[in-house]
PDB file of C-alpha atoms in Angstrom:
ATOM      1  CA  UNK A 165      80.648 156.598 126.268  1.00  0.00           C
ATOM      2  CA  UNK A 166      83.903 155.568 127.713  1.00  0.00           C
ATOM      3  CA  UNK A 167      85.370 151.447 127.733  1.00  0.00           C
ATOM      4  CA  UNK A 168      85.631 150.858 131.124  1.00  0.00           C
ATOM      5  CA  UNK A 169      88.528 148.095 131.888  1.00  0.00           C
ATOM      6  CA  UNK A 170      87.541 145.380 134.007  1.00  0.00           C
ATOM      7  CA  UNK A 171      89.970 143.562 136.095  1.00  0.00           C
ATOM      8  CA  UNK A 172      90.625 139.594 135.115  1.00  0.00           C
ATOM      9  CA  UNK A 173      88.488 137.263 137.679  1.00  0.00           C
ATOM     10  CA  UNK A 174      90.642 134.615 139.721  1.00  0.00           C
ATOM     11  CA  UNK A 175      89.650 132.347 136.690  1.00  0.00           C
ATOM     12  CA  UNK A 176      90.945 134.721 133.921  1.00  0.00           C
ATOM     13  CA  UNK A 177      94.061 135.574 135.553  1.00  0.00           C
ATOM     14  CA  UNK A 178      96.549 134.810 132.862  1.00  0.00           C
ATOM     15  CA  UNK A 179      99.217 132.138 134.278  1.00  0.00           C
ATOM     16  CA  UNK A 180     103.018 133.724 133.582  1.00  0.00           C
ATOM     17  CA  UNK A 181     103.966 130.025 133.206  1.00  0.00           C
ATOM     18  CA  UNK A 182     101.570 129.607 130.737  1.00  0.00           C
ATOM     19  CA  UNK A 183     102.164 132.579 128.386  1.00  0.00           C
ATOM     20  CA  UNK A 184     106.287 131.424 128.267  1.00  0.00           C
ATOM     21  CA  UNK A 185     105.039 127.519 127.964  1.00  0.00           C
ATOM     22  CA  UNK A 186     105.683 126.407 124.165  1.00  0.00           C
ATOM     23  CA  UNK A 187     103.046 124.672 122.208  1.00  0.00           C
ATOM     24  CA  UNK A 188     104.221 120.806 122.252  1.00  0.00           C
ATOM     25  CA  UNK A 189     104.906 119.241 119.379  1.00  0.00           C
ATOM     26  CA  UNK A 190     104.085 116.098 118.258  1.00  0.00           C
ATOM     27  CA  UNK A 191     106.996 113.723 117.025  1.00  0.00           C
ATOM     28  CA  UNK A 192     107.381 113.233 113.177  1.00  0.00           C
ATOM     29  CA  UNK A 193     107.619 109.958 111.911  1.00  0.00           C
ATOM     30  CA  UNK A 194     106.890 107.596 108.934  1.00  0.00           C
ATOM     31  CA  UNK A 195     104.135 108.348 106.703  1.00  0.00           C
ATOM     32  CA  UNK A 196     102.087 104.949 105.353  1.00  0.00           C
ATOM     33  CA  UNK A 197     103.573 104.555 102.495  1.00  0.00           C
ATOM     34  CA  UNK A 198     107.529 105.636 103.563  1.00  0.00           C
ATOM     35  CA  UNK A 199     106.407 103.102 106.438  1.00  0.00           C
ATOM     36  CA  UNK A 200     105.488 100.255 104.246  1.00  0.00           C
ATOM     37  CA  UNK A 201     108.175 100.342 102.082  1.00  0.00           C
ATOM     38  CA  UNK A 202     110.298 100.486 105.203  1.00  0.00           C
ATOM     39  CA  UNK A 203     109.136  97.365 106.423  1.00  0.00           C
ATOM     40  CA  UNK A 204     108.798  95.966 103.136  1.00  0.00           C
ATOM     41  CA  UNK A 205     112.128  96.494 101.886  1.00  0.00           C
ATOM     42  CA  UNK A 206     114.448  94.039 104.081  1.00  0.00           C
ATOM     43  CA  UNK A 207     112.029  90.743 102.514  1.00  0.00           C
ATOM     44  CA  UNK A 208     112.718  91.976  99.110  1.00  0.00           C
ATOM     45  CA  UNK A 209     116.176  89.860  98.913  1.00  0.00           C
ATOM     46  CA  UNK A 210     115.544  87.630 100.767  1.00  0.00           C
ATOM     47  CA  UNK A 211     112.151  86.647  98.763  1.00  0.00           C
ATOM     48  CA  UNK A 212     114.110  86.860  95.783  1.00  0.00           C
ATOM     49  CA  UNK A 213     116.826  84.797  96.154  1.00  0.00           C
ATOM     50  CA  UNK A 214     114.398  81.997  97.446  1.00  0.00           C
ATOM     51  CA  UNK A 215     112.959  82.103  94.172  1.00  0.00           C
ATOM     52  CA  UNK A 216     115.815  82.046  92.116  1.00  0.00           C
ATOM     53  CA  UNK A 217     118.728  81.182  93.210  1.00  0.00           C
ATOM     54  CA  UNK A 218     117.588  78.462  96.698  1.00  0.00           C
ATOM     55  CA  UNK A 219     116.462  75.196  95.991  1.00  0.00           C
ATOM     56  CA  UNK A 220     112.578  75.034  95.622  1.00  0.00           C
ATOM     57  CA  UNK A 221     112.458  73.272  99.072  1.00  0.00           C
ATOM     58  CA  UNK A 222     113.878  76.781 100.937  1.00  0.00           C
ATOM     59  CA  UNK A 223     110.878  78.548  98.722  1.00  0.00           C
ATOM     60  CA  UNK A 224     108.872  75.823  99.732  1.00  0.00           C
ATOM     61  CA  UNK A 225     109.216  76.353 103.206  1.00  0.00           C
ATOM     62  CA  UNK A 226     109.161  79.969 103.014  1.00  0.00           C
ATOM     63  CA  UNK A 227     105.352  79.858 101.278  1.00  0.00           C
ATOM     64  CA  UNK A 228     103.984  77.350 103.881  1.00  0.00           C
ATOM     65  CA  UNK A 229     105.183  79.857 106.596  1.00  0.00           C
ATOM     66  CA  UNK A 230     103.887  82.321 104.951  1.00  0.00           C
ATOM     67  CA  UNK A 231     100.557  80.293 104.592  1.00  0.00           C
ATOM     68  CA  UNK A 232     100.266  79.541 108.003  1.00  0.00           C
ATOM     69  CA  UNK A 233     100.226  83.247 109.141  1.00  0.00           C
ATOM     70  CA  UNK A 234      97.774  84.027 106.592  1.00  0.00           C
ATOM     71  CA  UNK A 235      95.791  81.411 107.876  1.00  0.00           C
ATOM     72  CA  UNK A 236      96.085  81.982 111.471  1.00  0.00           C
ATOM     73  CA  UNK A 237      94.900  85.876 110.534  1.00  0.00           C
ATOM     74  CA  UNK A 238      91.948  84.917 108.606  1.00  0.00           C
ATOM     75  CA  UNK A 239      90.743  82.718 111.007  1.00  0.00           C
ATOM     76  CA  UNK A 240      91.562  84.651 114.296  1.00  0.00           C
ATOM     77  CA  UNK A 241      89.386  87.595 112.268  1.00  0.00           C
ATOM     78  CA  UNK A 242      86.597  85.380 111.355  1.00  0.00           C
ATOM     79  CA  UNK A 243      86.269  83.500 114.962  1.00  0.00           C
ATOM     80  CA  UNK A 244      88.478  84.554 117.564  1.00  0.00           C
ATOM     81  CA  UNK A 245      86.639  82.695 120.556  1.00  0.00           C
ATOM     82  CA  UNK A 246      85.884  79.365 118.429  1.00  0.00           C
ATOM     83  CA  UNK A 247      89.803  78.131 119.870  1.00  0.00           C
ATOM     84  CA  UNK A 248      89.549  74.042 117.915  1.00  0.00           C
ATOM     85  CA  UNK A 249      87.865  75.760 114.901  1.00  0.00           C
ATOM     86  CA  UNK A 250      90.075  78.025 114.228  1.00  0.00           C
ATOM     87  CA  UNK A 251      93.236  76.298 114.904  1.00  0.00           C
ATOM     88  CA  UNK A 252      91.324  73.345 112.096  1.00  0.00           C
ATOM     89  CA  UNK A 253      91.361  75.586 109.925  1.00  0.00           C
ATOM     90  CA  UNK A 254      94.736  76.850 109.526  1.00  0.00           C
ATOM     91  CA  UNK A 255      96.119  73.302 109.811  1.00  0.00           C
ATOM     92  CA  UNK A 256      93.458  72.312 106.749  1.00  0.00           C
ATOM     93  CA  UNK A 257      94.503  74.947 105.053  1.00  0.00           C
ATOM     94  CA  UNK A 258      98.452  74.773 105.386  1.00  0.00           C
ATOM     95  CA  UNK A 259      98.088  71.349 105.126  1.00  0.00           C
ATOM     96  CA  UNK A 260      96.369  71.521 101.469  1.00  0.00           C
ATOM     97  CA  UNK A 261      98.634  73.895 100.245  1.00  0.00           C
ATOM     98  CA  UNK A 262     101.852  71.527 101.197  1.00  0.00           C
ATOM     99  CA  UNK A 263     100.232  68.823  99.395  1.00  0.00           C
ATOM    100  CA  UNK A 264      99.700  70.860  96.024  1.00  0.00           C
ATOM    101  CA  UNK A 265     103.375  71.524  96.053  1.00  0.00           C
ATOM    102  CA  UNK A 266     105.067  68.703  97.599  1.00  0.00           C
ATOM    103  CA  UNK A 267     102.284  65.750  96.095  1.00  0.00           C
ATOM    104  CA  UNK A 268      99.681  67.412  93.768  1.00  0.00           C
ATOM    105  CA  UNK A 269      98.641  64.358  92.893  1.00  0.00           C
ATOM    106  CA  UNK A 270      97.736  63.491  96.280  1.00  0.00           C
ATOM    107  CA  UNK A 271      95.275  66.803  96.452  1.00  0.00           C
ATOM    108  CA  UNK A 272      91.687  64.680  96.358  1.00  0.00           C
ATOM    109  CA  UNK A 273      93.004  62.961  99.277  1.00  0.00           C
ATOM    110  CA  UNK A 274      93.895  65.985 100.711  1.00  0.00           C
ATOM    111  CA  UNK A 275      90.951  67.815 100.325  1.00  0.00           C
ATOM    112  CA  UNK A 276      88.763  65.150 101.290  1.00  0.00           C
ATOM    113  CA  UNK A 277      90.884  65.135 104.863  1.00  0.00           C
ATOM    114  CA  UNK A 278      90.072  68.816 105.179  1.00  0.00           C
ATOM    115  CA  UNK A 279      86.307  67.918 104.776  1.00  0.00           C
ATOM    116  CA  UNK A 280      86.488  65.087 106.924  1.00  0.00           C
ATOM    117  CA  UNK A 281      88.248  66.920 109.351  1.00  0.00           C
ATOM    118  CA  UNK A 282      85.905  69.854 109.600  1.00  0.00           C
ATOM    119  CA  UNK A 283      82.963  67.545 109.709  1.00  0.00           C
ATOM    120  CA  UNK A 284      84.645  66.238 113.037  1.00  0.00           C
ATOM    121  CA  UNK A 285      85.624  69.423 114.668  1.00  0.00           C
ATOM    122  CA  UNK A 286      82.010  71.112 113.736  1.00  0.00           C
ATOM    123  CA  UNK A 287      80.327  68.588 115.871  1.00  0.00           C
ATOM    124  CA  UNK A 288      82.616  69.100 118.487  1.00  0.00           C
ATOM    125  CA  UNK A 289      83.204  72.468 118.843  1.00  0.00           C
ATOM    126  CA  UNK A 290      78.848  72.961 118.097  1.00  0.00           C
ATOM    127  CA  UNK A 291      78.826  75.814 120.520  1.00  0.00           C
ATOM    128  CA  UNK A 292      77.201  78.380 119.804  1.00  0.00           C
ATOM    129  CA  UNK A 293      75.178  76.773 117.816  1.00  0.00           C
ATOM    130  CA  UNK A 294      73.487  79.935 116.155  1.00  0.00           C
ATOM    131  CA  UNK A 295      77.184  80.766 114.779  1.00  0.00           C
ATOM    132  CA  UNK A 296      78.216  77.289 113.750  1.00  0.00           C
ATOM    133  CA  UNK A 297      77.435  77.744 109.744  1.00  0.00           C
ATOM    134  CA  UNK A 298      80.074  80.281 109.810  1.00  0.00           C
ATOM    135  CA  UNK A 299      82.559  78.681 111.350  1.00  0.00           C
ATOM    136  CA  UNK A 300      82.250  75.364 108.967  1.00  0.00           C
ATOM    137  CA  UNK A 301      82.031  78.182 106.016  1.00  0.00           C
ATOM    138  CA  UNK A 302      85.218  79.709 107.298  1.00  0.00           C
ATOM    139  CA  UNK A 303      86.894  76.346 108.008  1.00  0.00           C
ATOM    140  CA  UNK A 304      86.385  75.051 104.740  1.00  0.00           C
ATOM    141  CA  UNK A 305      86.524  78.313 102.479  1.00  0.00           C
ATOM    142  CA  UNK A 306      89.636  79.053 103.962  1.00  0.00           C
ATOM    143  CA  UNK A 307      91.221  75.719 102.037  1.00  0.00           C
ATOM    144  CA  UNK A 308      90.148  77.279  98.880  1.00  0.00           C
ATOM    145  CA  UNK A 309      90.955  81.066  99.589  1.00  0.00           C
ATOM    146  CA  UNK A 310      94.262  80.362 100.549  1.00  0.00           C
ATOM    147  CA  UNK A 311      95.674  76.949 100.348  1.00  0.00           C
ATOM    148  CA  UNK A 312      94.849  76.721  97.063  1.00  0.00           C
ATOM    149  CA  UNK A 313      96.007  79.349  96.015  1.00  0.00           C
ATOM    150  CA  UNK A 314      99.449  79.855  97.745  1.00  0.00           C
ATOM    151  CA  UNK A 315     100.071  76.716  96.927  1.00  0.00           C
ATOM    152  CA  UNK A 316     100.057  76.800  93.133  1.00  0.00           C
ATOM    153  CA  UNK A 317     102.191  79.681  93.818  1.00  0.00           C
ATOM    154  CA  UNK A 318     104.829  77.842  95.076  1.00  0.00           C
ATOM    155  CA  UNK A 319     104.205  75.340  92.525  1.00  0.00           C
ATOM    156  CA  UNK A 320     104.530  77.612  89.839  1.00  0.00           C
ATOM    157  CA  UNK A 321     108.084  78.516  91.489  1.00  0.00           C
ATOM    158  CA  UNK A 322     108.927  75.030  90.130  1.00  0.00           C
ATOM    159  CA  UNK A 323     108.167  75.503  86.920  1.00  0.00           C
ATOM    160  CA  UNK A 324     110.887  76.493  83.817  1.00  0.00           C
ATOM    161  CA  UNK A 325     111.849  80.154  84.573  1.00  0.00           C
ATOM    162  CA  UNK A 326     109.771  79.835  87.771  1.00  0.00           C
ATOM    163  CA  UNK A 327     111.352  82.992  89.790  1.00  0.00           C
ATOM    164  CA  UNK A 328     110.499  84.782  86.531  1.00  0.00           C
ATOM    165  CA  UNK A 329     106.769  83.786  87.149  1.00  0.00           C
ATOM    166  CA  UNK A 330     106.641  84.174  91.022  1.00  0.00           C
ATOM    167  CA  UNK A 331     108.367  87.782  90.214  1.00  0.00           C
ATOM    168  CA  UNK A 332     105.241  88.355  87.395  1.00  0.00           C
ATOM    169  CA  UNK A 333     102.491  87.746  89.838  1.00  0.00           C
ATOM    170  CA  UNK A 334     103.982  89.760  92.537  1.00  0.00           C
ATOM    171  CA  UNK A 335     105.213  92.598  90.213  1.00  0.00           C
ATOM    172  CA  UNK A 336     101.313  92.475  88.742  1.00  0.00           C
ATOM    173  CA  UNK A 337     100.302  92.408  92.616  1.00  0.00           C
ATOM    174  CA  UNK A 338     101.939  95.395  93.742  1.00  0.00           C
ATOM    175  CA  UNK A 339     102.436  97.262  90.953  1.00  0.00           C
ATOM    176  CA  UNK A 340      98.958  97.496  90.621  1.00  0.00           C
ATOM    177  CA  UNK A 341      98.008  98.647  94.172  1.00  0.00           C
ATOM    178  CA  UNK A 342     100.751 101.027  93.751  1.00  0.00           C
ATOM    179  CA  UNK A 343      99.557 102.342  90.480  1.00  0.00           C
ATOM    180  CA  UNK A 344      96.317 102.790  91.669  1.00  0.00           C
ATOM    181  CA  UNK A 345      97.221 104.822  94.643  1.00  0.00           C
ATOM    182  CA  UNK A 346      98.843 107.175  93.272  1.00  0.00           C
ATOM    183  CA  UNK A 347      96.302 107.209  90.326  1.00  0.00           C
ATOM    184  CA  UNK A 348      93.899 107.931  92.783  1.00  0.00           C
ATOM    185  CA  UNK A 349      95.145 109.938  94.951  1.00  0.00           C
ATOM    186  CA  UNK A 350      95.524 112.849  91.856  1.00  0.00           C
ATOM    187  CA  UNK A 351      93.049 111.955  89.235  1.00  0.00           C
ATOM    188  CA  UNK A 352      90.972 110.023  91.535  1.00  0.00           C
ATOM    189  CA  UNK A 353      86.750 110.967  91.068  1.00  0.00           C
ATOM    190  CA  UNK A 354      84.093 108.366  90.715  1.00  0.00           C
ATOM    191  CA  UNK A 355      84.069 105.921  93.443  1.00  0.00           C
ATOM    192  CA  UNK A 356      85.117 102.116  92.521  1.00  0.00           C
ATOM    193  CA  UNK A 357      83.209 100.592  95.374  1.00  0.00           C
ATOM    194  CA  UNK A 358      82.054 102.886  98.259  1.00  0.00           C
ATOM    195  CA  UNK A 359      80.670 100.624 100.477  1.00  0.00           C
ATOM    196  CA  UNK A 360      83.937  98.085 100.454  1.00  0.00           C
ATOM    197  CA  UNK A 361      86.323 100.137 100.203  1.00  0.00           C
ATOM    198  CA  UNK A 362      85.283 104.074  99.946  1.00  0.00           C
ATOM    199  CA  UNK A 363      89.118 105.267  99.072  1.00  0.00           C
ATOM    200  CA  UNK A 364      89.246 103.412  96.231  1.00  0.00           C
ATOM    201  CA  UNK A 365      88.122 104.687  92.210  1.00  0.00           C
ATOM    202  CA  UNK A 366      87.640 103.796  88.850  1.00  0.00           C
ATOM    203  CA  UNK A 367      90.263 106.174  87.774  1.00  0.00           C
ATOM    204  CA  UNK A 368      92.686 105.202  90.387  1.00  0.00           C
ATOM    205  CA  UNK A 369      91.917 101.268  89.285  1.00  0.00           C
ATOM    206  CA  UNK A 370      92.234 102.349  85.710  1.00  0.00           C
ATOM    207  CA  UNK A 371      96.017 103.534  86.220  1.00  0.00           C
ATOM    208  CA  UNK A 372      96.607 100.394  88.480  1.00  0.00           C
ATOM    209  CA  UNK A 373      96.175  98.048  85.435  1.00  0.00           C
ATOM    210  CA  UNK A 374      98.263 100.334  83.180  1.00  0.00           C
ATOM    211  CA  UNK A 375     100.688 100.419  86.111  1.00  0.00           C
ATOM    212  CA  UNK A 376     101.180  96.827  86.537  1.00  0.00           C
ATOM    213  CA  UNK A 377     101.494  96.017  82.649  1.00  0.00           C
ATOM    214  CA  UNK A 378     104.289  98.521  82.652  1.00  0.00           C
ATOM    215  CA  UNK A 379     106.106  96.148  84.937  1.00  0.00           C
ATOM    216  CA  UNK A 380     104.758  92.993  83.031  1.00  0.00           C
ATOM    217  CA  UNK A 381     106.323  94.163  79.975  1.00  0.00           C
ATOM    218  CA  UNK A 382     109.616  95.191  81.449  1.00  0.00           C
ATOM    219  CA  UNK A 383     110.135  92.069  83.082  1.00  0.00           C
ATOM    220  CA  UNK A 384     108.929  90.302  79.222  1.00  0.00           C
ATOM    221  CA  UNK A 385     111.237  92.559  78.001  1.00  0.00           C
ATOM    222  CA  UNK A 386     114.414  91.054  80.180  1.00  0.00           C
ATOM    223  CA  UNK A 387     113.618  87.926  82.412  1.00  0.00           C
ATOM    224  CA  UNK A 388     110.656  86.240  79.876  1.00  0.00           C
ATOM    225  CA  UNK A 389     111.828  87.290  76.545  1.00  0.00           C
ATOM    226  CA  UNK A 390     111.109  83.678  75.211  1.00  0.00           C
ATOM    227  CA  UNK A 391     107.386  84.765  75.988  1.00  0.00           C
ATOM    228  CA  UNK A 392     105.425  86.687  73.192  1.00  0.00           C
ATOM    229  CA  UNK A 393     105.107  90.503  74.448  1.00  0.00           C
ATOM    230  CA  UNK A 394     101.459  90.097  72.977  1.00  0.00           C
ATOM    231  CA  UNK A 395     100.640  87.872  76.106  1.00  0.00           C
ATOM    232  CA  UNK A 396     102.379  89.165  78.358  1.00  0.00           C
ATOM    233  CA  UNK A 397     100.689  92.712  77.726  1.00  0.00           C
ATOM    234  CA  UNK A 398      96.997  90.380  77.615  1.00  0.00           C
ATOM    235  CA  UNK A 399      97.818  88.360  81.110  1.00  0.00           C
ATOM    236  CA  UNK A 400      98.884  91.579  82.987  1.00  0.00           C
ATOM    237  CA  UNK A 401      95.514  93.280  82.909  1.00  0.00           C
ATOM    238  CA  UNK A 402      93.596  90.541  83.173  1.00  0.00           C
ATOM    239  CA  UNK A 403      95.289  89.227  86.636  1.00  0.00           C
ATOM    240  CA  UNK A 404      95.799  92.770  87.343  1.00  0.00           C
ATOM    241  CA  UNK A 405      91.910  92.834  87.126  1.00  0.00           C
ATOM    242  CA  UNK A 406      91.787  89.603  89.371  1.00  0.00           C
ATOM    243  CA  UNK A 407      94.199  90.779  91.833  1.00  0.00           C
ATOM    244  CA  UNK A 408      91.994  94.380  92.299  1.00  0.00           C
ATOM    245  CA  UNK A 409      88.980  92.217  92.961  1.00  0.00           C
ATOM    246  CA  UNK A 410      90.831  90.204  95.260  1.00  0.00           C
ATOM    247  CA  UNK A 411      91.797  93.439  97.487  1.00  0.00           C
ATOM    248  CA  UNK A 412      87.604  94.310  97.538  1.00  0.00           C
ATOM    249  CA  UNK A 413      86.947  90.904  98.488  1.00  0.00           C
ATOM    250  CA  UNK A 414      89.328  91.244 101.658  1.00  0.00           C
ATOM    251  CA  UNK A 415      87.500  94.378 102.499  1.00  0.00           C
ATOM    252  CA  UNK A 416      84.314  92.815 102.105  1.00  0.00           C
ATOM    253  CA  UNK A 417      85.082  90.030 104.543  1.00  0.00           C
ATOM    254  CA  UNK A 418      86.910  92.642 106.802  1.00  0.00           C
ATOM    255  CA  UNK A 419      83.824  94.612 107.380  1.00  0.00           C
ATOM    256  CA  UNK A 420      82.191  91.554 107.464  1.00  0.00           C
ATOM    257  CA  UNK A 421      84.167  90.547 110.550  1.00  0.00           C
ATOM    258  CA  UNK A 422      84.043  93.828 112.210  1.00  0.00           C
ATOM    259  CA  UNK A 423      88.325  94.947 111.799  1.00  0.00           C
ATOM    260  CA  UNK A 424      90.450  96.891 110.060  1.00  0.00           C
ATOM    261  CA  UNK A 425      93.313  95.078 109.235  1.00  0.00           C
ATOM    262  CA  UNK A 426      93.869  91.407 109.474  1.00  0.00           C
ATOM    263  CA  UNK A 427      96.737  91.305 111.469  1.00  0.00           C
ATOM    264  CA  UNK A 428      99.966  93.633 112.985  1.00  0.00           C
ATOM    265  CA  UNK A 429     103.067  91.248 112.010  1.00  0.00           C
ATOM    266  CA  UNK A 430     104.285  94.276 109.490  1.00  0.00           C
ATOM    267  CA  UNK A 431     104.354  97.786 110.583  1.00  0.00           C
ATOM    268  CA  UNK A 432     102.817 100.062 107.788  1.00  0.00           C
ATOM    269  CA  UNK A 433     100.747  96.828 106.310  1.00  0.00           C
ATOM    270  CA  UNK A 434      98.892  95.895 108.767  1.00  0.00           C
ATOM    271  CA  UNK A 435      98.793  91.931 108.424  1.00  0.00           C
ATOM    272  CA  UNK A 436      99.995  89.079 106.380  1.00  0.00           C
ATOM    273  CA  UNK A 437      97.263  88.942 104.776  1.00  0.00           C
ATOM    274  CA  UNK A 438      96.346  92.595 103.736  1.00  0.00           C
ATOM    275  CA  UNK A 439      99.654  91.717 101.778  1.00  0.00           C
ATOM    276  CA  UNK A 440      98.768  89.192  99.982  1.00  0.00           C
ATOM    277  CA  UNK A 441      94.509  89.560  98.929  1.00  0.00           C
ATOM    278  CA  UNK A 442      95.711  90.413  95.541  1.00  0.00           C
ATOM    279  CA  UNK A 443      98.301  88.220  95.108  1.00  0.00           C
ATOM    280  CA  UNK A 444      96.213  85.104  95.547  1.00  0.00           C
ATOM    281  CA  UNK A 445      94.391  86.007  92.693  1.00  0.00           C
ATOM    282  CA  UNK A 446      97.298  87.215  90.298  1.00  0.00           C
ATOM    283  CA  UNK A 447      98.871  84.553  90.653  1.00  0.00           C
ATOM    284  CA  UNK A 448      96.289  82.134  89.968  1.00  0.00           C
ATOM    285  CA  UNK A 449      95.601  84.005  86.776  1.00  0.00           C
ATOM    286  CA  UNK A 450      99.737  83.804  86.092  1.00  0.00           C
ATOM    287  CA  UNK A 451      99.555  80.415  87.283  1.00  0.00           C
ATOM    288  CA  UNK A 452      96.277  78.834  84.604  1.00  0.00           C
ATOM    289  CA  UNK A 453      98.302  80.746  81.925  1.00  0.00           C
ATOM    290  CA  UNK A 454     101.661  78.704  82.372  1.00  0.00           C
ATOM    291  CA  UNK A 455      99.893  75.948  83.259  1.00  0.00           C
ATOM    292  CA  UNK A 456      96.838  75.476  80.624  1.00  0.00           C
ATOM    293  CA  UNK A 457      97.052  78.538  78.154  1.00  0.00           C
ATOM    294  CA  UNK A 458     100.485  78.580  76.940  1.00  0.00           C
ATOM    295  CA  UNK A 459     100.916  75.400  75.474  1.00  0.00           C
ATOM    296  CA  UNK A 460      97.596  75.376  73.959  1.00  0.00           C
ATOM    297  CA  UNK A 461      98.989  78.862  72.680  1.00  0.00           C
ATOM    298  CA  UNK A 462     102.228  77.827  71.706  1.00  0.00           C
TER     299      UNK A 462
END
């Protein structure tokens, strides 16, 4: 039995052209993390030197800005067609937060304004009516998600060795997420929470906390040396903890909402907010420890 060669039909005729054409290529750039550290690296001294060496005013300014965005994300996620409710909601919530650094003692008026207010602006803006509990959640849980907290945070700037303290919450912060990707990424097996956030495990949460009281104790060690080391090595884990719970709760109200990041201000980071869901939360923790532990502690 012999091959018999068959001649190419018009369709199978090889194109010359094609045969010398080179595969494209696609253009290289930025991986996540090279990208986020990209982006993230022009803030760093600026952020710093607001916190230690600019009057509190200029760090001030710089958390209600940073407020506002957060709250213009979080509400453009939760209700991007309800136009008065959302734009309530990020003036309730900047406007608490101002208060609890410029005027804390003024904060019961100012969260009775910001219930007042949304009381108002539900009955107004009623439509659709099958959606309005979760607008007046939003409007009013927003206050307390973030204007609460970013505003102790610049509070706590104001304290004795503030910038030290700002620096502890964000070192805990990021140090942690950092820790915990890497962590993950090579000893990574049990899942944390698969349905929030599928990426994330146990292991790779376990080196986050170890991660971020490495930092803790380095900074004890030469910004907050009049601080036991015994604290400092308790508080980092714990608001380490906080801040890791903070990041699920994000994703939870994420997929709640239907996106995948709350905003595109920073390339590599997606929003404002996807920056700062753990730092609400470690810096609350830092913040009750300065504020209520330590000098019951001594």
């Amino acid at each position: 039995m012999t091959d018999e060669k068959t001649e190419p039909t018009e369709d199978e005729t090889p194109d010359p052209k094609s045969e010398t054409k080179k595969p494209e290529t696609k253009k290289k750039g930025l991986g996540g993390t090279a990208m986020r550290f990209a982006t993230a690296l022009p803030l760093i001294p600026i952020i710093v030197w607001l916190m230690f060496w600019e009057e509190s005013l200029g760090f001030q300014i710089f958390g209600a800005i940073w407020t506002g965005i957060c709250a213009h994300e979080l509400m453009t996620m939760a209700m991007p067609k309800a136009t008065l409710s959302k734009w309530w909601g990020v003036v309730a919530t900047l406007g608490v937060s101002i208060v609890i650094f410029r005027t804390p003692d003024y904060l019961m008026a100012a969260l009775l304004a910001a219930l007042f207010g949304t009381l108002v602006v539900a009955i107004k803006d009623a439509e659709p009516i099958d959606a309005a509990a979760g607008r007046i959640g939003w409007m009013l849980g927003s206050v307390l998600y973030l204007g609460v907290p970013l505003g102790a945070l610049a509070l706590l700037q104001q304290v004795e060795h503030g910038g030290a303290w700002v620096l502890l919450s964000m070192f805990v912060a990021f140090l942690s997420d950092t820790g915990a990707y890497f962590a993950g990424r090579f000893f990574g097996k049990h899942k944390l929470s698969p349905k929030l956030s599928p990426k994330k495990t146990i292991e790779g949460s376990i080196g986050g906390l170890l991660a971020a009281t490495a930092g803790a104790v380095v900074l004890q060690q030469t910004l907050l040396t009049h601080v036991p080391l015994l604290h400092i090595a308790i508080l980092a884990p714990i608001a380490a903890a906080f801040g890791q719970a903070g990041d699920l709760l994000e994703s939870l109200l994420k997929r709640s909402c239907g996106v995948k990041d709350s905003g595109k201000i920073m390339p590599g980071h997606g929003g404002l907010l996807d920056r700062s869901d753990a730092l609400l939360f470690t810096s609350t923790a830092v913040f009750a420890y300065v504020t209520w532990l330590a000098p019951i502690l001594g």
